[in-house]
Amino acid sequence: MPVELSCPKCKTKLRLSEMPDPETDIECAKCAHTFPVEQGVAPPPKPPEKPKEPEKKAEGPLAKPKKRKSKKRKTPPVVLAGIITTAVMIIGTVGGVLAWFLTKKSASMEMMSYLPDDCDEVAGLNLGHLQKYPGFYADCEKAFATAGFRKAGEVFAAAKGGDFNGTFDYVVYGSGAAGGKAGGSPLEATVLKTKEEFDPGVLAKIPGAKEGSLNGSRYYAVPDIAELGYPNLRVFAPTPRLVVFCRGDMPEAKFRAMLGGNKDNPDATPYPRAGQLGKYAIRGTVWKFTLYDRSVARPEAPQPAKQGPGQAATQPSDDDNLRKEIADIAAPAKGSAYKASVGSRETRGEWVLWAKDSSAPSDWVKKWKEKEWVKDDEKAPPRWWKLIANKSGGGKTAENVLKDNLSFRSTGELFVIRTAMETKMIQQGVSSLVGNFKPQPASTNPPGGPPVPPPPGGGAPPKSRRRTLARR
């Protein structure tokens, strides 16, 4: 059903063919401002107020008018019924739209329910949104051509008789350890969402597939995919739009719960545990959130190199300084997230910290705003800032562009560092950005490793709050 939204910045009325998902970002066609879809939803119209009658001034006694008997006009029953029916329909429609909008489960939320419940690191890539920008997507596609999720998707698409780009529009992956302990059995899974419904029986067409069943749910053991890195690979289709690839060596209880979407203990799954951090992170084209102090340790500063007798102390590298900066920032946090929102003109990158104390984010904002290189445009930023700029893929001018667009804010328990860059600038080095999204096999990327630097200008992975370009 067509809906009309309003840009909170320029007040332009924007028309969409249908109500977008709750996590969607709207891009105004007039001023290019992006805002959460809920900010543009107009409240239901209020009934018009009856005009107040002017007060009558007291005057002298008046002659009483003669009473005339007036005939009361009766509203025809058919007209009265029509008015009541129309009013009920309007109220019902407005209420239905609001209820649908507030209770609808987003694609990424549904996909995360089929990850192992102990995943403490989760990332998502909105392929469908990226495909709206063909040139940008073409460069992204080169970057993840050998990624595990791509290879797994190609295996499924071939069995279905299609190709990767025509089959999928979203991918989510998660990793962690059983029991949330660093030494627990490794847990990893990749969930892909298709553009159209499919027959789950198509999984039997994957070469080498062997059918299995657990608690009445069907799954298939398939040959391992080297790029995916999941031993004893299993695949199942919990819905006609979702395909799940996972390790086959995880505890059976974990796998059984995955098959049923963890319905017996939904609050133990990653998204509810991530609280406000998860809700904020998934609103990006590419995103990733990490929960600390379970299977994933918080970032640590690199240890200085040991010096032999008579040797001069070596100066830390720019990379060491950057990692120390990240460790200092993340020390009081219980989780962090990266996300990048890709638009037709601009890509916004954000690094988000989830504070243990709700009063901390506002203090962090003040602290960062008081840094000399932030306050003074003439002050050169620290050397590690240039390293971040180089990783953004924005070229020689990235350092200045990212600094000019740098901002800090707090919202609830979250501290947000934000910057932005023109999308066409990022496209020049998109491979360095997308590369951060690609999950590595557990054997080469153990939990607790240091995080990727904050995603400048679209940052670490091109990650997603979905954007819709509205028409005026």
Coordinates of C-alpha atoms in Angstrom, one line a residue:
M1 CA 0.0 0.0 0.0
P2 CA 1.5 3.4 -0.9
V3 CA 2.6 5.5 2.0
E4 CA 3.6 9.1 2.5
L5 CA 6.5 10.1 4.7
S6 CA 8.0 13.5 5.6
C7 CA 11.7 14.4 5.6
P8 CA 12.4 15.8 9.1
K9 CA 15.0 18.2 7.7
C10 CA 13.4 19.9 4.7
K11 CA 9.8 18.8 5.4
T12 CA 9.4 17.5 1.8
K13 CA 6.7 14.9 1.4
L14 CA 8.1 11.6 0.2
R15 CA 6.0 8.9 -1.4
L16 CA 6.9 5.2 -1.3
S17 CA 5.1 2.4 -3.1
E18 CA 4.9 0.4 0.2
M19 CA 5.8 0.7 3.8
P20 CA 9.6 -0.3 4.2
D21 CA 11.0 -2.5 6.9
P22 CA 11.5 -0.9 10.4
E23 CA 15.3 -1.0 10.0
T24 CA 15.2 1.0 6.8
D25 CA 16.9 4.4 6.3
I26 CA 15.1 6.8 4.0
E27 CA 17.1 9.0 1.7
C28 CA 15.3 12.3 0.8
A29 CA 15.2 12.9 -2.9
K30 CA 15.4 16.6 -2.4
C31 CA 18.1 17.3 0.2
A32 CA 19.7 13.8 0.4
H33 CA 19.2 13.7 4.2
T34 CA 18.8 10.2 5.6
F35 CA 16.6 9.4 8.5
P36 CA 15.1 6.3 10.2
V37 CA 11.8 5.4 8.6
E38 CA 10.0 5.7 11.9
Q39 CA 10.9 9.4 12.0
G40 CA 9.0 10.0 8.8
V41 CA 5.8 8.2 9.7
A42 CA 3.1 10.7 10.1
P43 CA 0.8 10.2 13.2
P44 CA -2.8 9.4 12.6
P45 CA -4.8 12.5 11.8
K46 CA -6.6 14.2 14.7
P47 CA -10.3 14.9 14.4
P48 CA -10.9 18.6 13.7
E49 CA -11.6 20.7 16.8
K50 CA -14.9 22.5 17.0
P51 CA -14.4 26.2 16.8
K52 CA -15.1 27.9 20.1
E53 CA -18.2 30.2 20.2
P54 CA -17.4 33.8 21.1
E55 CA -18.5 34.8 24.6
K56 CA -21.6 36.8 24.7
K57 CA -21.4 40.2 26.5
A58 CA -23.9 40.8 29.2
E59 CA -26.6 43.2 28.0
G60 CA -29.8 44.6 29.4
P61 CA -32.9 42.5 29.6
L62 CA -34.3 41.4 26.3
A63 CA -37.7 40.5 25.3
K64 CA -38.2 36.8 25.3
P65 CA -38.4 35.5 21.8
K66 CA -41.4 33.5 20.8
K67 CA -40.7 29.8 20.9
R68 CA -41.0 28.2 17.5
K69 CA -41.5 24.5 17.2
S70 CA -38.7 23.2 14.8
K71 CA -38.9 19.9 13.2
K72 CA -35.8 17.7 13.9
R73 CA -34.1 16.5 10.8
K74 CA -33.3 12.8 11.1
T75 CA -30.1 11.5 9.4
P76 CA -31.1 8.7 7.0
P77 CA -30.0 5.3 8.5
V78 CA -28.1 4.5 5.3
V79 CA -26.0 7.7 5.5
L80 CA -25.4 7.2 9.2
A81 CA -24.2 3.6 8.7
G82 CA -21.9 4.7 5.9
I83 CA -20.3 7.4 8.1
I84 CA -19.7 5.0 11.0
T85 CA -18.3 2.3 8.6
T86 CA -15.9 4.7 7.0
A87 CA -14.7 6.0 10.4
V88 CA -14.1 2.4 11.6
M89 CA -12.2 1.5 8.4
I90 CA -9.9 4.6 8.7
I91 CA -9.2 3.9 12.3
G92 CA -8.6 0.2 11.6
T93 CA -6.3 0.9 8.7
V94 CA -4.2 3.4 10.6
G95 CA -4.0 1.1 13.6
G96 CA -3.2 -1.9 11.4
V97 CA -0.3 -0.1 9.7
L98 CA 1.2 1.1 13.0
A99 CA 0.8 -2.4 14.5
W100 CA 2.5 -4.0 11.5
F101 CA 5.3 -1.5 11.5
L102 CA 6.0 -1.9 15.3
T103 CA 5.8 -5.7 15.4
K104 CA 7.3 -6.7 12.1
K105 CA 10.4 -8.8 12.4
S106 CA 13.2 -7.5 10.0
A107 CA 15.0 -9.8 7.7
S108 CA 18.2 -9.7 9.6
M109 CA 16.4 -10.4 13.0
E110 CA 14.8 -13.5 11.5
M111 CA 18.1 -14.7 10.1
M112 CA 19.9 -14.3 13.4
S113 CA 17.4 -16.6 15.1
Y114 CA 18.9 -19.5 13.1
L115 CA 22.5 -18.8 14.3
P116 CA 23.9 -20.7 17.3
D117 CA 22.7 -19.0 20.4
D118 CA 26.2 -18.5 21.8
C119 CA 27.4 -16.4 18.8
D120 CA 29.1 -13.3 20.2
E121 CA 30.2 -11.9 16.9
V122 CA 27.6 -11.3 14.1
A123 CA 27.8 -9.5 10.8
G124 CA 25.4 -8.8 8.0
L125 CA 25.6 -7.7 4.4
N126 CA 22.5 -6.3 2.6
L127 CA 23.3 -7.5 -1.0
G128 CA 19.9 -6.3 -2.3
H129 CA 20.7 -2.7 -1.3
L130 CA 24.2 -2.8 -2.7
Q131 CA 22.8 -4.0 -6.0
K132 CA 20.8 -0.8 -6.4
Y133 CA 24.2 0.8 -7.2
P134 CA 25.5 -1.4 -10.1
G135 CA 29.0 0.3 -10.4
F136 CA 29.6 0.2 -6.6
Y137 CA 28.3 -3.4 -6.4
A138 CA 30.5 -4.6 -9.2
D139 CA 33.6 -3.5 -7.3
C140 CA 32.2 -5.0 -4.1
E141 CA 31.6 -8.3 -5.9
K142 CA 35.2 -8.5 -6.9
A143 CA 36.2 -8.1 -3.3
F144 CA 34.1 -10.9 -2.0
A145 CA 34.5 -13.2 -5.0
T146 CA 36.4 -15.8 -2.9
A147 CA 34.5 -15.2 0.4
G148 CA 33.0 -18.3 2.0
F149 CA 29.4 -17.0 1.9
R150 CA 29.8 -16.4 -1.8
K151 CA 31.0 -19.9 -2.5
A152 CA 28.3 -21.4 -0.3
G153 CA 25.7 -19.3 -2.1
E154 CA 27.0 -20.4 -5.5
V155 CA 26.6 -24.1 -4.5
F156 CA 23.0 -23.5 -3.5
A157 CA 22.2 -21.3 -6.5
A158 CA 23.6 -24.0 -8.9
A159 CA 21.4 -26.7 -7.4
K160 CA 18.4 -24.4 -7.8
G161 CA 19.4 -23.6 -11.4
G162 CA 20.3 -19.9 -10.9
D163 CA 23.3 -17.7 -10.1
F164 CA 24.4 -16.0 -6.9
N165 CA 23.3 -12.4 -7.8
G166 CA 19.9 -13.4 -9.0
T167 CA 19.3 -15.6 -6.0
F168 CA 20.3 -13.8 -2.8
D169 CA 19.6 -10.4 -1.3
Y170 CA 21.0 -10.7 2.3
V171 CA 23.6 -12.6 4.2
V172 CA 24.3 -12.9 7.9
Y173 CA 27.0 -14.9 9.7
G174 CA 27.9 -15.5 13.3
S175 CA 30.6 -17.1 15.4
G176 CA 31.2 -17.9 19.0
A177 CA 31.9 -20.8 21.4
A178 CA 29.6 -23.2 23.2
G179 CA 28.7 -21.8 26.6
G180 CA 30.1 -18.4 25.8
K181 CA 33.6 -19.6 26.9
A182 CA 36.7 -19.0 25.0
G183 CA 37.7 -22.7 25.3
G184 CA 34.2 -24.0 24.2
S185 CA 33.4 -25.9 21.1
P186 CA 33.6 -23.4 18.1
L187 CA 30.2 -22.4 16.7
E188 CA 29.8 -20.9 13.2
A189 CA 27.0 -20.5 10.8
T190 CA 26.1 -18.5 7.6
V191 CA 22.5 -17.6 6.8
L192 CA 21.5 -16.5 3.3
K193 CA 18.1 -15.0 2.3
T194 CA 16.8 -15.6 -1.2
K195 CA 14.9 -13.0 -3.2
E196 CA 12.1 -15.5 -4.0
E197 CA 10.6 -18.6 -2.3
F198 CA 12.1 -21.9 -3.2
D199 CA 11.4 -25.6 -2.6
P200 CA 13.5 -26.8 0.4
G201 CA 13.9 -30.1 -1.4
V202 CA 16.3 -28.4 -3.8
L203 CA 19.0 -29.0 -1.2
A204 CA 19.0 -32.7 -2.1
K205 CA 20.3 -31.6 -5.6
I206 CA 23.6 -30.3 -4.1
P207 CA 26.3 -32.8 -5.3
G208 CA 27.2 -35.3 -2.6
A209 CA 24.3 -34.2 -0.3
K210 CA 23.2 -36.9 2.3
E211 CA 19.9 -36.4 4.0
G212 CA 19.6 -36.4 7.8
S213 CA 16.8 -35.7 10.2
L214 CA 16.7 -34.5 13.8
N215 CA 13.4 -34.0 15.7
G216 CA 11.5 -34.1 12.5
S217 CA 13.6 -31.4 10.8
R218 CA 15.5 -32.3 7.6
Y219 CA 19.1 -31.3 7.0
Y220 CA 21.8 -32.4 4.6
A221 CA 25.5 -33.2 5.1
V222 CA 27.3 -31.8 2.1
P223 CA 31.0 -31.7 1.0
D224 CA 33.1 -29.1 2.8
I225 CA 33.6 -25.7 1.1
A226 CA 37.2 -24.7 1.6
E227 CA 36.6 -21.0 1.6
L228 CA 33.8 -21.3 4.2
G229 CA 36.0 -23.3 6.6
Y230 CA 33.2 -25.2 8.3
P231 CA 34.2 -28.8 9.0
N232 CA 31.6 -31.6 8.4
L233 CA 29.4 -29.1 6.6
R234 CA 25.7 -29.2 7.1
V235 CA 22.9 -27.2 5.4
F236 CA 19.2 -26.8 6.0
A237 CA 16.3 -24.6 4.9
P238 CA 14.2 -23.5 7.9
T239 CA 11.9 -21.4 5.7
P240 CA 11.3 -21.2 1.9
R241 CA 13.4 -18.0 1.9
L242 CA 16.4 -19.0 4.1
V243 CA 19.4 -21.3 3.7
V244 CA 21.7 -22.1 6.6
F245 CA 25.2 -23.5 6.3
C246 CA 26.9 -24.5 9.6
R247 CA 29.7 -26.5 11.1
G248 CA 28.8 -30.1 11.6
D249 CA 31.0 -30.6 14.6
M250 CA 29.1 -28.4 17.0
P251 CA 27.2 -30.0 20.0
E252 CA 24.0 -31.7 18.9
A253 CA 21.9 -29.7 21.3
K254 CA 23.1 -26.5 19.7
F255 CA 22.3 -27.8 16.2
R256 CA 18.9 -29.0 17.3
A257 CA 18.0 -25.6 18.6
M258 CA 19.2 -24.0 15.4
L259 CA 16.9 -26.1 13.3
G260 CA 13.9 -24.8 15.3
G261 CA 15.1 -21.2 15.3
N262 CA 16.0 -21.3 19.0
K263 CA 12.3 -21.0 19.8
D264 CA 12.7 -22.6 23.2
N265 CA 15.1 -19.9 24.5
P266 CA 15.0 -16.9 22.1
D267 CA 16.4 -14.5 24.7
A268 CA 19.7 -16.4 24.7
T269 CA 20.3 -15.7 20.9
P270 CA 22.7 -12.9 19.8
Y271 CA 20.2 -10.2 18.8
P272 CA 18.4 -10.0 22.2
R273 CA 21.6 -10.2 24.1
A274 CA 23.1 -7.4 22.1
G275 CA 20.3 -5.1 23.3
Q276 CA 20.5 -1.5 22.1
L277 CA 23.8 -2.2 20.3
G278 CA 22.3 -4.8 18.1
K279 CA 19.2 -2.8 17.3
Y280 CA 21.4 0.1 16.2
A281 CA 24.0 -1.9 14.3
I282 CA 21.7 -3.8 11.9
R283 CA 20.5 -0.5 10.4
G284 CA 23.3 -0.4 8.0
T285 CA 24.1 -1.8 4.5
V286 CA 27.0 -3.6 6.1
W287 CA 27.3 -4.1 9.8
K288 CA 29.0 -6.1 12.5
F289 CA 28.6 -6.2 16.3
T290 CA 30.8 -7.9 18.9
L291 CA 29.8 -8.7 22.5
Y292 CA 32.8 -8.8 24.9
D293 CA 33.8 -10.9 27.9
R294 CA 32.4 -14.2 26.8
S295 CA 34.0 -16.1 23.9
V296 CA 35.4 -12.8 22.5
A297 CA 37.8 -10.8 24.6
R298 CA 37.8 -7.0 24.5
P299 CA 40.6 -5.4 22.4
E300 CA 44.0 -5.3 24.0
A301 CA 46.9 -2.9 23.3
P302 CA 49.9 -4.5 21.7
Q303 CA 52.7 -5.4 24.1
P304 CA 56.0 -3.5 23.6
A305 CA 58.8 -5.5 22.1
K306 CA 61.3 -6.9 24.6
Q307 CA 64.7 -5.2 24.3
G308 CA 68.0 -7.0 24.8
P309 CA 70.8 -5.6 26.9
G310 CA 72.1 -2.4 25.5
Q311 CA 69.4 -2.2 22.8
A312 CA 67.5 1.1 22.4
A313 CA 63.8 1.0 22.8
T314 CA 61.9 0.9 19.5
Q315 CA 59.1 3.3 18.8
P316 CA 55.6 1.8 18.4
S317 CA 54.3 1.7 14.8
D318 CA 51.3 3.6 13.6
D319 CA 49.4 0.4 13.7
D320 CA 50.4 -0.3 17.3
N321 CA 49.3 3.2 18.2
L322 CA 45.9 2.7 16.5
R323 CA 45.4 -0.6 18.3
K324 CA 46.2 1.0 21.6
E325 CA 43.7 3.8 20.9
I326 CA 41.0 1.3 20.1
A327 CA 41.9 -0.7 23.3
D328 CA 41.6 2.5 25.4
I329 CA 38.3 3.4 23.9
A330 CA 36.8 -0.1 24.2
A331 CA 38.1 -0.8 27.7
P332 CA 34.9 0.4 29.6
A333 CA 32.5 -1.1 26.9
K334 CA 30.6 -4.3 27.0
G335 CA 30.3 -4.5 23.2
S336 CA 31.1 -2.6 20.0
A337 CA 29.8 -2.4 16.4
Y338 CA 30.7 -1.2 13.0
K339 CA 28.2 -0.2 10.3
A340 CA 28.3 1.6 7.0
S341 CA 25.2 3.0 5.3
V342 CA 25.6 3.3 1.5
G343 CA 23.7 5.9 -0.4
S344 CA 23.7 7.2 -3.9
R345 CA 25.7 10.3 -3.0
E346 CA 27.3 9.6 0.4
T347 CA 28.4 6.6 2.5
R348 CA 28.2 7.1 6.3
G349 CA 30.4 5.0 8.6
E350 CA 30.0 4.6 12.3
W351 CA 31.8 2.9 15.1
V352 CA 29.5 2.3 18.1
L353 CA 30.4 1.5 21.7
W354 CA 27.9 -0.1 24.2
A355 CA 28.6 1.3 27.6
K356 CA 28.1 -0.6 30.9
D357 CA 26.9 2.7 32.5
S358 CA 24.2 4.7 30.7
S359 CA 25.8 7.9 31.9
A360 CA 29.1 7.1 30.3
P361 CA 28.4 7.9 26.6
S362 CA 27.7 11.6 27.2
D363 CA 31.0 11.8 29.1
W364 CA 32.8 10.2 26.2
V365 CA 31.3 12.7 23.8
K366 CA 32.6 15.6 25.8
K367 CA 36.0 14.0 26.1
W368 CA 36.4 13.5 22.4
K369 CA 35.1 16.9 21.5
E370 CA 37.7 18.5 23.7
K371 CA 40.7 16.8 21.9
E372 CA 42.8 19.5 20.3
W373 CA 42.9 18.0 16.9
V374 CA 39.1 17.7 16.9
K375 CA 38.5 21.3 18.1
D376 CA 41.0 23.0 15.9
D377 CA 40.9 22.6 12.2
E378 CA 44.5 23.7 11.9
K379 CA 45.7 21.0 14.2
A380 CA 47.0 17.8 12.5
P381 CA 45.3 14.6 13.7
P382 CA 47.5 11.8 15.2
R383 CA 49.4 9.5 12.8
W384 CA 47.0 6.6 13.4
W385 CA 44.2 8.7 11.9
K386 CA 46.0 8.7 8.6
L387 CA 46.2 4.9 8.8
I388 CA 42.4 4.8 9.2
A389 CA 42.0 7.1 6.2
N390 CA 44.2 4.9 4.1
K391 CA 42.0 1.9 5.0
S392 CA 38.9 3.7 3.9
G393 CA 39.8 3.4 0.3
G394 CA 39.1 7.1 -0.3
G395 CA 42.4 8.1 -1.7
K396 CA 44.8 11.0 -0.8
T397 CA 42.1 13.4 0.3
A398 CA 40.4 10.9 2.6
E399 CA 42.3 12.1 5.7
N400 CA 40.8 15.6 5.4
V401 CA 37.4 14.6 4.2
L402 CA 36.9 12.1 7.1
K403 CA 38.1 14.7 9.7
D404 CA 35.8 17.4 8.3
N405 CA 32.8 15.0 8.6
L406 CA 33.8 13.7 12.0
S407 CA 31.1 13.9 14.7
F408 CA 30.3 12.3 18.1
R409 CA 27.0 11.7 19.8
S410 CA 25.4 9.6 22.5
T411 CA 22.0 7.8 22.4
G412 CA 21.0 5.8 25.5
E413 CA 23.8 3.4 26.3
L414 CA 25.6 4.0 23.0
F415 CA 28.5 6.2 22.1
V416 CA 28.7 6.8 18.3
I417 CA 31.7 8.1 16.3
R418 CA 30.5 9.0 12.9
T419 CA 32.0 10.3 9.6
A420 CA 31.1 10.2 6.0
M421 CA 32.5 10.4 2.5
E422 CA 31.2 10.5 -1.1
T423 CA 30.3 7.1 -2.3
K424 CA 32.2 7.5 -5.5
M425 CA 35.4 8.2 -3.4
I426 CA 35.0 4.9 -1.5
Q427 CA 34.4 3.0 -4.6
Q428 CA 38.1 3.5 -5.6
G429 CA 39.2 1.3 -2.7
V430 CA 36.1 -0.7 -1.8
S431 CA 38.1 -4.0 -1.7
S432 CA 39.8 -2.9 1.5
L433 CA 36.4 -2.2 3.1
V434 CA 34.5 -5.3 2.0
G435 CA 37.5 -7.4 3.0
N436 CA 36.8 -6.6 6.6
F437 CA 33.3 -8.2 6.3
K438 CA 34.5 -11.6 5.1
P439 CA 34.6 -14.1 8.0
Q440 CA 37.7 -16.1 8.4
P441 CA 37.7 -19.8 9.4
A442 CA 37.9 -20.3 13.2
S443 CA 41.3 -21.9 12.9
T444 CA 42.8 -18.6 11.5
N445 CA 40.6 -16.1 13.4
P446 CA 40.3 -17.2 17.0
P447 CA 37.8 -15.3 19.2
G448 CA 39.3 -12.4 21.0
G449 CA 41.4 -11.1 18.2
P450 CA 41.8 -7.3 17.8
P451 CA 39.0 -5.5 16.0
V452 CA 39.3 -3.8 12.6
P453 CA 39.8 -0.1 13.0
P454 CA 36.7 2.1 13.1
P455 CA 35.0 2.2 9.7
P456 CA 35.8 5.7 8.3
G457 CA 33.5 6.9 5.7
G458 CA 31.6 3.7 5.2
G459 CA 34.1 1.9 7.0
A460 CA 35.0 -1.5 8.0
P461 CA 32.6 -3.6 6.0
P462 CA 30.2 -1.7 3.7
K463 CA 27.6 -2.7 6.4
S464 CA 23.7 -1.8 6.4
R465 CA 20.9 0.3 7.6
R466 CA 18.8 -0.2 4.5
R467 CA 18.1 3.0 2.6
T468 CA 15.2 3.7 0.4
L469 CA 15.5 6.6 -2.1
A470 CA 12.1 8.2 -1.9
R471 CA 10.3 10.1 -4.7
R472 CA 8.9 13.5 -4.2

